[in-house]
């Protein structure tokens, strides 16, 4: 597979063309941003961990029949993915109230929700990704009713699977963000899961101590982001060796694992 020109650069990832018009390469950067790009930093090793964690989750999801864009991981920072037309909505799934909902609605942080709550935000940095109602999606034709019904069903299965996966390794899945895209299959549009699922896009708390193992370590200046993401990867069985994995070691581990395959 040949890597072509850069098609798009986002906050945490870059998309490159390939010699196959249906496939692109997704490159995970070390850049961290929060509060709609107002807070920025580079955290060495973050992209490597997110690439591995996202690969692990997406390939597990495909094993339970959740179609997604991942084709294969190429190396420590890149994966081959199917080119899709991204639906311009961020789907937020909440099991426990934290983050923006606590401020917006005055709900206490850590409140367990009786049922998973799905929120929709328009993917538009200039507007600050505003919260929208399901009706807005249809009114402005960002997606059809049929697509949203299908996405909601997929979301609930993904959430159930991920809650169980994380619970099994002593982690609570508080909330997360998903993106979906359209793919032409036999001339028909199909909606599949896209983007990434990683500690950048999920809130993950240790089951016993409630220690944050996600991007809130960056948002809230808690430090030790790489050890926290490494802890997630190790508990999921992605990284096996050593107890204190630094960014440099993460890089080494990735190449060792790759060679063994
Ligand atoms: N999230 C994300 N990208 C975004 C907005 C949110 O991945 O652009 C994730 C975030 O990491 C958290 C969940 O979605 O796991 C809910 O985020 P929230 O609405 O609480 O926003 P925040 O607190 O980040 O402002």
PDB file of C-alpha atoms and ligand atoms in Angstrom:
ATOM      1  CA  UNK A   1       0.000   0.000   0.000  1.00  0.00           C
ATOM      2  CA  UNK A   2       1.380   3.408  -1.024  1.00  0.00           C
ATOM      3  CA  UNK A   3       0.868   6.463   1.208  1.00  0.00           C
ATOM      4  CA  UNK A   4      -0.319   9.429  -0.821  1.00  0.00           C
ATOM      5  CA  UNK A   5      -0.902  13.087  -0.082  1.00  0.00           C
ATOM      6  CA  UNK A   6      -2.348  14.537   3.089  1.00  0.00           C
ATOM      7  CA  UNK A   7      -6.125  14.862   2.673  1.00  0.00           C
ATOM      8  CA  UNK A   8      -7.070  16.337   6.027  1.00  0.00           C
ATOM      9  CA  UNK A   9      -5.434  17.322   9.297  1.00  0.00           C
ATOM     10  CA  UNK A  10      -7.538  17.390  12.437  1.00  0.00           C
ATOM     11  CA  UNK A  11      -6.660  18.131  16.055  1.00  0.00           C
ATOM     12  CA  UNK A  12      -5.356  14.659  16.905  1.00  0.00           C
ATOM     13  CA  UNK A  13      -5.149  12.826  13.580  1.00  0.00           C
ATOM     14  CA  UNK A  14      -4.058  13.213   9.956  1.00  0.00           C
ATOM     15  CA  UNK A  15      -5.687  11.425   7.006  1.00  0.00           C
ATOM     16  CA  UNK A  16      -3.570  10.461   3.985  1.00  0.00           C
ATOM     17  CA  UNK A  17      -4.691   9.130   0.609  1.00  0.00           C
ATOM     18  CA  UNK A  18      -3.522   5.713  -0.585  1.00  0.00           C
ATOM     19  CA  UNK A  19      -3.294   4.097  -4.015  1.00  0.00           C
ATOM     20  CA  UNK A  20      -6.703   2.515  -3.293  1.00  0.00           C
ATOM     21  CA  UNK A  21      -9.438   5.150  -3.683  1.00  0.00           C
ATOM     22  CA  UNK A  22     -11.596   3.449  -1.052  1.00  0.00           C
ATOM     23  CA  UNK A  23      -8.923   3.351   1.652  1.00  0.00           C
ATOM     24  CA  UNK A  24      -7.034   6.032   3.564  1.00  0.00           C
ATOM     25  CA  UNK A  25      -4.360   6.046   6.261  1.00  0.00           C
ATOM     26  CA  UNK A  26      -5.222   7.500   9.654  1.00  0.00           C
ATOM     27  CA  UNK A  27      -2.154   8.843  11.526  1.00  0.00           C
ATOM     28  CA  UNK A  28      -2.413   9.425  15.304  1.00  0.00           C
ATOM     29  CA  UNK A  29      -0.591  12.586  16.434  1.00  0.00           C
ATOM     30  CA  UNK A  30       0.687  13.365  19.922  1.00  0.00           C
ATOM     31  CA  UNK A  31      -1.205  16.679  19.976  1.00  0.00           C
ATOM     32  CA  UNK A  32      -3.695  17.187  22.765  1.00  0.00           C
ATOM     33  CA  UNK A  33      -6.365  19.874  22.638  1.00  0.00           C
ATOM     34  CA  UNK A  34      -9.237  20.766  24.921  1.00  0.00           C
ATOM     35  CA  UNK A  35     -11.893  23.423  25.382  1.00  0.00           C
ATOM     36  CA  UNK A  36     -12.417  23.834  21.656  1.00  0.00           C
ATOM     37  CA  UNK A  37      -8.708  24.229  20.884  1.00  0.00           C
ATOM     38  CA  UNK A  38      -8.033  26.861  23.571  1.00  0.00           C
ATOM     39  CA  UNK A  39      -5.722  24.527  25.508  1.00  0.00           C
ATOM     40  CA  UNK A  40      -3.024  22.784  23.456  1.00  0.00           C
ATOM     41  CA  UNK A  41      -0.021  20.598  24.132  1.00  0.00           C
ATOM     42  CA  UNK A  42       2.075  17.800  22.661  1.00  0.00           C
ATOM     43  CA  UNK A  43       2.241  14.683  24.819  1.00  0.00           C
ATOM     44  CA  UNK A  44       4.887  12.293  23.530  1.00  0.00           C
ATOM     45  CA  UNK A  45       3.562   8.761  23.065  1.00  0.00           C
ATOM     46  CA  UNK A  46      -0.156   9.593  23.218  1.00  0.00           C
ATOM     47  CA  UNK A  47      -0.737   8.857  19.514  1.00  0.00           C
ATOM     48  CA  UNK A  48       0.950   5.458  19.831  1.00  0.00           C
ATOM     49  CA  UNK A  49      -1.289   4.468  22.733  1.00  0.00           C
ATOM     50  CA  UNK A  50      -4.486   5.748  21.099  1.00  0.00           C
ATOM     51  CA  UNK A  51      -3.673   3.893  17.876  1.00  0.00           C
ATOM     52  CA  UNK A  52      -3.280   0.631  19.806  1.00  0.00           C
ATOM     53  CA  UNK A  53      -6.268   1.114  22.118  1.00  0.00           C
ATOM     54  CA  UNK A  54      -8.579   2.175  19.287  1.00  0.00           C
ATOM     55  CA  UNK A  55      -7.447  -0.773  17.141  1.00  0.00           C
ATOM     56  CA  UNK A  56      -8.182  -3.134  20.052  1.00  0.00           C
ATOM     57  CA  UNK A  57     -11.679  -1.768  20.686  1.00  0.00           C
ATOM     58  CA  UNK A  58     -12.702  -1.468  17.025  1.00  0.00           C
ATOM     59  CA  UNK A  59     -11.506  -4.959  16.168  1.00  0.00           C
ATOM     60  CA  UNK A  60     -13.399  -6.365  19.162  1.00  0.00           C
ATOM     61  CA  UNK A  61     -16.497  -4.477  18.036  1.00  0.00           C
ATOM     62  CA  UNK A  62     -16.208  -5.920  14.556  1.00  0.00           C
ATOM     63  CA  UNK A  63     -16.125  -9.394  16.116  1.00  0.00           C
ATOM     64  CA  UNK A  64     -19.570  -8.759  17.600  1.00  0.00           C
ATOM     65  CA  UNK A  65     -20.916  -7.514  14.261  1.00  0.00           C
ATOM     66  CA  UNK A  66     -20.485  -3.752  14.633  1.00  0.00           C
ATOM     67  CA  UNK A  67     -19.260  -2.671  11.205  1.00  0.00           C
ATOM     68  CA  UNK A  68     -16.524  -0.056  11.391  1.00  0.00           C
ATOM     69  CA  UNK A  69     -13.913   1.649   9.272  1.00  0.00           C
ATOM     70  CA  UNK A  70     -10.830  -0.159  10.595  1.00  0.00           C
ATOM     71  CA  UNK A  71      -9.063  -2.357   8.059  1.00  0.00           C
ATOM     72  CA  UNK A  72      -5.765  -2.954   9.874  1.00  0.00           C
ATOM     73  CA  UNK A  73      -3.122  -1.248  11.951  1.00  0.00           C
ATOM     74  CA  UNK A  74      -0.044  -0.522   9.822  1.00  0.00           C
ATOM     75  CA  UNK A  75       2.500   0.522  12.410  1.00  0.00           C
ATOM     76  CA  UNK A  76       2.707   2.261  15.750  1.00  0.00           C
ATOM     77  CA  UNK A  77       0.978   5.445  14.612  1.00  0.00           C
ATOM     78  CA  UNK A  78      -0.994   4.506  11.528  1.00  0.00           C
ATOM     79  CA  UNK A  79      -3.960   2.406  10.553  1.00  0.00           C
ATOM     80  CA  UNK A  80      -5.627   1.722   7.216  1.00  0.00           C
ATOM     81  CA  UNK A  81      -9.294   2.683   7.313  1.00  0.00           C
ATOM     82  CA  UNK A  82     -12.179   2.725   4.864  1.00  0.00           C
ATOM     83  CA  UNK A  83     -12.898   6.152   3.406  1.00  0.00           C
ATOM     84  CA  UNK A  84     -16.356   7.208   4.562  1.00  0.00           C
ATOM     85  CA  UNK A  85     -18.434  10.350   4.386  1.00  0.00           C
ATOM     86  CA  UNK A  86     -18.525  11.411   8.037  1.00  0.00           C
ATOM     87  CA  UNK A  87     -21.966  12.303   9.413  1.00  0.00           C
ATOM     88  CA  UNK A  88     -21.338  15.763  10.939  1.00  0.00           C
ATOM     89  CA  UNK A  89     -22.626  14.795  14.389  1.00  0.00           C
ATOM     90  CA  UNK A  90     -20.723  13.861  17.554  1.00  0.00           C
ATOM     91  CA  UNK A  91     -22.749  11.212  19.364  1.00  0.00           C
ATOM     92  CA  UNK A  92     -22.103  11.434  23.116  1.00  0.00           C
ATOM     93  CA  UNK A  93     -23.116   8.453  25.245  1.00  0.00           C
ATOM     94  CA  UNK A  94     -23.306   8.927  29.003  1.00  0.00           C
ATOM     95  CA  UNK A  95     -23.603   6.272  31.715  1.00  0.00           C
ATOM     96  CA  UNK A  96     -22.520   8.556  34.547  1.00  0.00           C
ATOM     97  CA  UNK A  97     -22.814  12.351  34.549  1.00  0.00           C
ATOM     98  CA  UNK A  98     -19.478  14.144  34.201  1.00  0.00           C
ATOM     99  CA  UNK A  99     -17.996  16.959  32.127  1.00  0.00           C
ATOM    100  CA  UNK A 100     -20.205  19.340  30.171  1.00  0.00           C
ATOM    101  CA  UNK A 101     -23.555  17.915  31.322  1.00  0.00           C
ATOM    102  CA  UNK A 102     -22.756  18.641  34.977  1.00  0.00           C
ATOM    103  CA  UNK A 103     -22.135  22.312  34.174  1.00  0.00           C
ATOM    104  CA  UNK A 104     -24.960  22.667  31.656  1.00  0.00           C
ATOM    105  CA  UNK A 105     -27.669  21.100  33.819  1.00  0.00           C
ATOM    106  CA  UNK A 106     -26.244  21.419  37.333  1.00  0.00           C
ATOM    107  CA  UNK A 107     -26.070  17.633  37.782  1.00  0.00           C
ATOM    108  CA  UNK A 108     -23.590  16.418  40.380  1.00  0.00           C
ATOM    109  CA  UNK A 109     -20.424  14.881  38.934  1.00  0.00           C
ATOM    110  CA  UNK A 110     -20.545  11.091  39.269  1.00  0.00           C
ATOM    111  CA  UNK A 111     -24.352  10.761  39.242  1.00  0.00           C
ATOM    112  CA  UNK A 112     -25.160   7.308  37.844  1.00  0.00           C
ATOM    113  CA  UNK A 113     -27.811   7.537  35.090  1.00  0.00           C
ATOM    114  CA  UNK A 114     -30.672   5.025  35.141  1.00  0.00           C
ATOM    115  CA  UNK A 115     -30.249   4.435  31.416  1.00  0.00           C
ATOM    116  CA  UNK A 116     -27.581   5.434  28.923  1.00  0.00           C
ATOM    117  CA  UNK A 117     -28.192   8.941  27.652  1.00  0.00           C
ATOM    118  CA  UNK A 118     -27.401   9.840  24.033  1.00  0.00           C
ATOM    119  CA  UNK A 119     -26.667  13.481  23.205  1.00  0.00           C
ATOM    120  CA  UNK A 120     -26.013  14.993  19.787  1.00  0.00           C
ATOM    121  CA  UNK A 121     -23.530  17.768  19.048  1.00  0.00           C
ATOM    122  CA  UNK A 122     -23.008  19.377  15.650  1.00  0.00           C
ATOM    123  CA  UNK A 123     -19.421  18.807  14.505  1.00  0.00           C
ATOM    124  CA  UNK A 124     -18.440  22.421  13.947  1.00  0.00           C
ATOM    125  CA  UNK A 125     -15.415  23.866  15.754  1.00  0.00           C
ATOM    126  CA  UNK A 126     -16.312  27.435  14.763  1.00  0.00           C
ATOM    127  CA  UNK A 127     -19.631  27.071  16.579  1.00  0.00           C
ATOM    128  CA  UNK A 128     -18.031  25.154  19.477  1.00  0.00           C
ATOM    129  CA  UNK A 129     -19.765  21.828  18.639  1.00  0.00           C
ATOM    130  CA  UNK A 130     -23.198  22.947  19.926  1.00  0.00           C
ATOM    131  CA  UNK A 131     -25.623  20.516  21.527  1.00  0.00           C
ATOM    132  CA  UNK A 132     -28.548  19.860  19.187  1.00  0.00           C
ATOM    133  CA  UNK A 133     -31.840  17.943  19.346  1.00  0.00           C
ATOM    134  CA  UNK A 134     -32.574  14.904  17.194  1.00  0.00           C
ATOM    135  CA  UNK A 135     -35.099  17.073  15.306  1.00  0.00           C
ATOM    136  CA  UNK A 136     -32.323  19.440  14.168  1.00  0.00           C
ATOM    137  CA  UNK A 137     -30.539  16.521  12.503  1.00  0.00           C
ATOM    138  CA  UNK A 138     -33.556  15.787  10.306  1.00  0.00           C
ATOM    139  CA  UNK A 139     -34.549  19.445   9.825  1.00  0.00           C
ATOM    140  CA  UNK A 140     -31.139  20.356   8.391  1.00  0.00           C
ATOM    141  CA  UNK A 141     -30.621  16.990   6.702  1.00  0.00           C
ATOM    142  CA  UNK A 142     -27.379  16.136   8.516  1.00  0.00           C
ATOM    143  CA  UNK A 143     -28.682  12.555   8.568  1.00  0.00           C
ATOM    144  CA  UNK A 144     -31.933  10.767   7.808  1.00  0.00           C
ATOM    145  CA  UNK A 145     -34.339   9.394  10.415  1.00  0.00           C
ATOM    146  CA  UNK A 146     -33.466   5.889   9.228  1.00  0.00           C
ATOM    147  CA  UNK A 147     -29.744   6.524   9.683  1.00  0.00           C
ATOM    148  CA  UNK A 148     -30.272   7.906  13.193  1.00  0.00           C
ATOM    149  CA  UNK A 149     -32.430   4.920  14.189  1.00  0.00           C
ATOM    150  CA  UNK A 150     -29.704   2.564  12.945  1.00  0.00           C
ATOM    151  CA  UNK A 151     -26.967   4.568  14.702  1.00  0.00           C
ATOM    152  CA  UNK A 152     -28.899   4.556  17.988  1.00  0.00           C
ATOM    153  CA  UNK A 153     -29.215   0.760  17.881  1.00  0.00           C
ATOM    154  CA  UNK A 154     -25.481   0.431  17.174  1.00  0.00           C
ATOM    155  CA  UNK A 155     -24.647   2.880  19.958  1.00  0.00           C
ATOM    156  CA  UNK A 156     -26.542   0.883  22.579  1.00  0.00           C
ATOM    157  CA  UNK A 157     -24.786  -2.346  21.569  1.00  0.00           C
ATOM    158  CA  UNK A 158     -21.403  -0.614  21.520  1.00  0.00           C
ATOM    159  CA  UNK A 159     -22.082   0.876  24.954  1.00  0.00           C
ATOM    160  CA  UNK A 160     -23.143  -2.488  26.442  1.00  0.00           C
ATOM    161  CA  UNK A 161     -20.080  -4.176  25.007  1.00  0.00           C
ATOM    162  CA  UNK A 162     -17.684  -1.459  26.145  1.00  0.00           C
ATOM    163  CA  UNK A 163     -19.151  -1.234  29.667  1.00  0.00           C
ATOM    164  CA  UNK A 164     -18.571  -4.982  30.054  1.00  0.00           C
ATOM    165  CA  UNK A 165     -15.112  -4.910  28.485  1.00  0.00           C
ATOM    166  CA  UNK A 166     -13.932  -2.116  30.780  1.00  0.00           C
ATOM    167  CA  UNK A 167     -15.720  -3.456  33.867  1.00  0.00           C
ATOM    168  CA  UNK A 168     -13.835  -6.728  33.403  1.00  0.00           C
ATOM    169  CA  UNK A 169     -10.545  -4.867  33.806  1.00  0.00           C
ATOM    170  CA  UNK A 170     -11.599  -2.683  36.731  1.00  0.00           C
ATOM    171  CA  UNK A 171     -12.588   0.435  34.799  1.00  0.00           C
ATOM    172  CA  UNK A 172     -15.892   2.339  34.769  1.00  0.00           C
ATOM    173  CA  UNK A 173     -17.006   3.681  31.386  1.00  0.00           C
ATOM    174  CA  UNK A 174     -18.415   7.079  32.334  1.00  0.00           C
ATOM    175  CA  UNK A 175     -19.077   8.516  28.865  1.00  0.00           C
ATOM    176  CA  UNK A 176     -17.657   8.562  25.362  1.00  0.00           C
ATOM    177  CA  UNK A 177     -17.985  10.094  21.906  1.00  0.00           C
ATOM    178  CA  UNK A 178     -18.632   8.245  18.661  1.00  0.00           C
ATOM    179  CA  UNK A 179     -18.679   9.260  15.014  1.00  0.00           C
ATOM    180  CA  UNK A 180     -20.307   7.428  12.141  1.00  0.00           C
ATOM    181  CA  UNK A 181     -19.806   7.580   8.392  1.00  0.00           C
ATOM    182  CA  UNK A 182     -21.537   6.571   5.174  1.00  0.00           C
ATOM    183  CA  UNK A 183     -20.014   3.944   2.949  1.00  0.00           C
ATOM    184  CA  UNK A 184     -21.292   2.946  -0.497  1.00  0.00           C
ATOM    185  CA  UNK A 185     -21.866  -0.810  -0.601  1.00  0.00           C
ATOM    186  CA  UNK A 186     -23.319  -2.162  -3.879  1.00  0.00           C
ATOM    187  CA  UNK A 187     -24.528   1.328  -4.752  1.00  0.00           C
ATOM    188  CA  UNK A 188     -26.310   1.719  -1.390  1.00  0.00           C
ATOM    189  CA  UNK A 189     -25.273   3.888   1.555  1.00  0.00           C
ATOM    190  CA  UNK A 190     -24.432   1.952   4.703  1.00  0.00           C
ATOM    191  CA  UNK A 191     -23.705   3.602   8.053  1.00  0.00           C
ATOM    192  CA  UNK A 192     -20.617   2.320   9.864  1.00  0.00           C
ATOM    193  CA  UNK A 193     -18.682   3.323  12.984  1.00  0.00           C
ATOM    194  CA  UNK A 194     -15.702   5.602  12.228  1.00  0.00           C
ATOM    195  CA  UNK A 195     -13.058   7.817  13.899  1.00  0.00           C
ATOM    196  CA  UNK A 196     -11.422   6.430  17.088  1.00  0.00           C
ATOM    197  CA  UNK A 197     -12.323   5.087  20.516  1.00  0.00           C
ATOM    198  CA  UNK A 198      -9.565   5.834  23.011  1.00  0.00           C
ATOM    199  CA  UNK A 199      -8.931   7.550  26.344  1.00  0.00           C
ATOM    200  CA  UNK A 200      -9.013  10.800  24.309  1.00  0.00           C
ATOM    201  CA  UNK A 201     -12.684  10.186  23.492  1.00  0.00           C
ATOM    202  CA  UNK A 202     -13.906   8.316  26.596  1.00  0.00           C
ATOM    203  CA  UNK A 203     -14.074   9.094  30.313  1.00  0.00           C
ATOM    204  CA  UNK A 204     -12.610   6.102  32.135  1.00  0.00           C
ATOM    205  CA  UNK A 205     -12.417   5.892  35.931  1.00  0.00           C
ATOM    206  CA  UNK A 206     -10.735   3.196  37.987  1.00  0.00           C
ATOM    207  CA  UNK A 207     -13.578   1.085  39.438  1.00  0.00           C
ATOM    208  CA  UNK A 208     -12.290   1.219  42.993  1.00  0.00           C
ATOM    209  CA  UNK A 209     -10.534   4.571  43.364  1.00  0.00           C
ATOM    210  CA  UNK A 210     -12.344   6.617  40.672  1.00  0.00           C
ATOM    211  CA  UNK A 211      -8.897   7.713  39.434  1.00  0.00           C
ATOM    212  CA  UNK A 212      -9.249   9.329  36.019  1.00  0.00           C
ATOM    213  CA  UNK A 213      -7.547   7.314  33.273  1.00  0.00           C
ATOM    214  CA  UNK A 214      -8.501   9.573  30.341  1.00  0.00           C
ATOM    215  CA  UNK A 215      -8.080  12.991  28.728  1.00  0.00           C
ATOM    216  CA  UNK A 216      -9.454  14.736  31.826  1.00  0.00           C
ATOM    217  CA  UNK A 217      -5.873  14.347  33.146  1.00  0.00           C
ATOM    218  CA  UNK A 218      -4.937  16.911  30.467  1.00  0.00           C
ATOM    219  CA  UNK A 219      -8.115  19.038  30.684  1.00  0.00           C
ATOM    220  CA  UNK A 220      -7.797  19.353  34.465  1.00  0.00           C
ATOM    221  CA  UNK A 221      -3.968  19.559  34.619  1.00  0.00           C
ATOM    222  CA  UNK A 222      -3.758  16.347  36.656  1.00  0.00           C
ATOM    223  CA  UNK A 223      -0.531  15.241  34.914  1.00  0.00           C
ATOM    224  CA  UNK A 224       0.600  11.655  34.276  1.00  0.00           C
ATOM    225  CA  UNK A 225      -1.486  11.230  31.124  1.00  0.00           C
ATOM    226  CA  UNK A 226       0.861   8.692  29.534  1.00  0.00           C
ATOM    227  CA  UNK A 227       0.965   6.435  32.636  1.00  0.00           C
ATOM    228  CA  UNK A 228      -2.858   6.573  32.762  1.00  0.00           C
ATOM    229  CA  UNK A 229      -3.324   5.675  29.059  1.00  0.00           C
ATOM    230  CA  UNK A 230      -0.633   2.982  29.466  1.00  0.00           C
ATOM    231  CA  UNK A 231      -2.567   1.578  32.431  1.00  0.00           C
ATOM    232  CA  UNK A 232      -5.685   1.325  30.243  1.00  0.00           C
ATOM    233  CA  UNK A 233      -3.700  -0.433  27.482  1.00  0.00           C
ATOM    234  CA  UNK A 234      -2.105  -2.839  29.941  1.00  0.00           C
ATOM    235  CA  UNK A 235      -5.395  -3.727  31.609  1.00  0.00           C
ATOM    236  CA  UNK A 236      -6.947  -4.408  28.201  1.00  0.00           C
ATOM    237  CA  UNK A 237      -4.061  -6.798  27.535  1.00  0.00           C
ATOM    238  CA  UNK A 238      -2.572  -4.678  24.752  1.00  0.00           C
ATOM    239  CA  UNK A 239       0.750  -3.991  26.492  1.00  0.00           C
ATOM    240  CA  UNK A 240       2.187  -6.778  28.596  1.00  0.00           C
ATOM    241  CA  UNK A 241       5.718  -5.942  29.571  1.00  0.00           C
ATOM    242  CA  UNK A 242       6.993  -3.726  32.404  1.00  0.00           C
ATOM    243  CA  UNK A 243       5.039  -1.931  35.066  1.00  0.00           C
ATOM    244  CA  UNK A 244       6.143   1.652  34.517  1.00  0.00           C
ATOM    245  CA  UNK A 245       5.873   2.366  30.830  1.00  0.00           C
ATOM    246  CA  UNK A 246       7.225   5.717  29.710  1.00  0.00           C
ATOM    247  CA  UNK A 247       6.467   7.299  26.357  1.00  0.00           C
ATOM    248  CA  UNK A 248       9.801   6.041  25.035  1.00  0.00           C
ATOM    249  CA  UNK A 249       9.067   2.503  26.228  1.00  0.00           C
ATOM    250  CA  UNK A 250       5.629   2.630  24.626  1.00  0.00           C
ATOM    251  CA  UNK A 251       7.359   3.359  21.335  1.00  0.00           C
ATOM    252  CA  UNK A 252       9.734   0.430  21.855  1.00  0.00           C
ATOM    253  CA  UNK A 253       6.964  -1.933  22.894  1.00  0.00           C
ATOM    254  CA  UNK A 254       4.944  -1.093  19.805  1.00  0.00           C
ATOM    255  CA  UNK A 255       7.750  -1.961  17.456  1.00  0.00           C
ATOM    256  CA  UNK A 256       8.619  -5.166  19.354  1.00  0.00           C
ATOM    257  CA  UNK A 257       4.993  -6.343  19.191  1.00  0.00           C
ATOM    258  CA  UNK A 258       4.807  -5.471  15.497  1.00  0.00           C
ATOM    259  CA  UNK A 259       7.903  -7.498  14.632  1.00  0.00           C
ATOM    260  CA  UNK A 260       6.529 -10.528  16.475  1.00  0.00           C
ATOM    261  CA  UNK A 261       3.347 -10.632  14.369  1.00  0.00           C
TER     262      UNK A 261
HETATM  263  N1  LIG B   1     -15.682  14.141  23.608  1.00  0.00           N
HETATM  264  C1  LIG B   1     -14.798  13.965  22.549  1.00  0.00           C
HETATM  265  N2  LIG B   1     -14.665  14.979  21.635  1.00  0.00           N
HETATM  266  C2  LIG B   1     -15.364  16.122  21.708  1.00  0.00           C
HETATM  267  C3  LIG B   1     -16.260  16.302  22.787  1.00  0.00           C
HETATM  268  C4  LIG B   1     -16.391  15.286  23.714  1.00  0.00           C
HETATM  269  O1  LIG B   1     -14.173  12.915  22.426  1.00  0.00           O
HETATM  270  O2  LIG B   1     -15.204  16.991  20.838  1.00  0.00           O
HETATM  271  C5  LIG B   1     -15.834  13.064  24.614  1.00  0.00           C
HETATM  272  C6  LIG B   1     -15.192  13.435  25.942  1.00  0.00           C
HETATM  273  O3  LIG B   1     -13.876  12.963  26.007  1.00  0.00           O
HETATM  274  C7  LIG B   1     -16.070  12.716  26.932  1.00  0.00           C
HETATM  275  C8  LIG B   1     -17.449  12.700  26.267  1.00  0.00           C
HETATM  276  O4  LIG B   1     -17.216  12.904  24.883  1.00  0.00           O
HETATM  277  O5  LIG B   1     -15.629  11.390  27.106  1.00  0.00           O
HETATM  278  C9  LIG B   1     -18.397  13.747  26.791  1.00  0.00           C
HETATM  279  O6  LIG B   1     -17.781  15.004  26.718  1.00  0.00           O
HETATM  280  P1  LIG B   1     -18.446  16.317  27.317  1.00  0.00           P
HETATM  281  O7  LIG B   1     -19.664  16.641  26.537  1.00  0.00           O
HETATM  282  O8  LIG B   1     -18.617  16.160  28.774  1.00  0.00           O
HETATM  283  O9  LIG B   1     -17.446  17.448  26.949  1.00  0.00           O
HETATM  284  P2  LIG B   1     -16.207  18.098  27.673  1.00  0.00           P
HETATM  285  O10 LIG B   1     -16.299  17.840  29.120  1.00  0.00           O
HETATM  286  O11 LIG B   1     -15.063  17.466  26.985  1.00  0.00           O
HETATM  287  O12 LIG B   1     -16.403  19.542  27.322  1.00  0.00           O
END
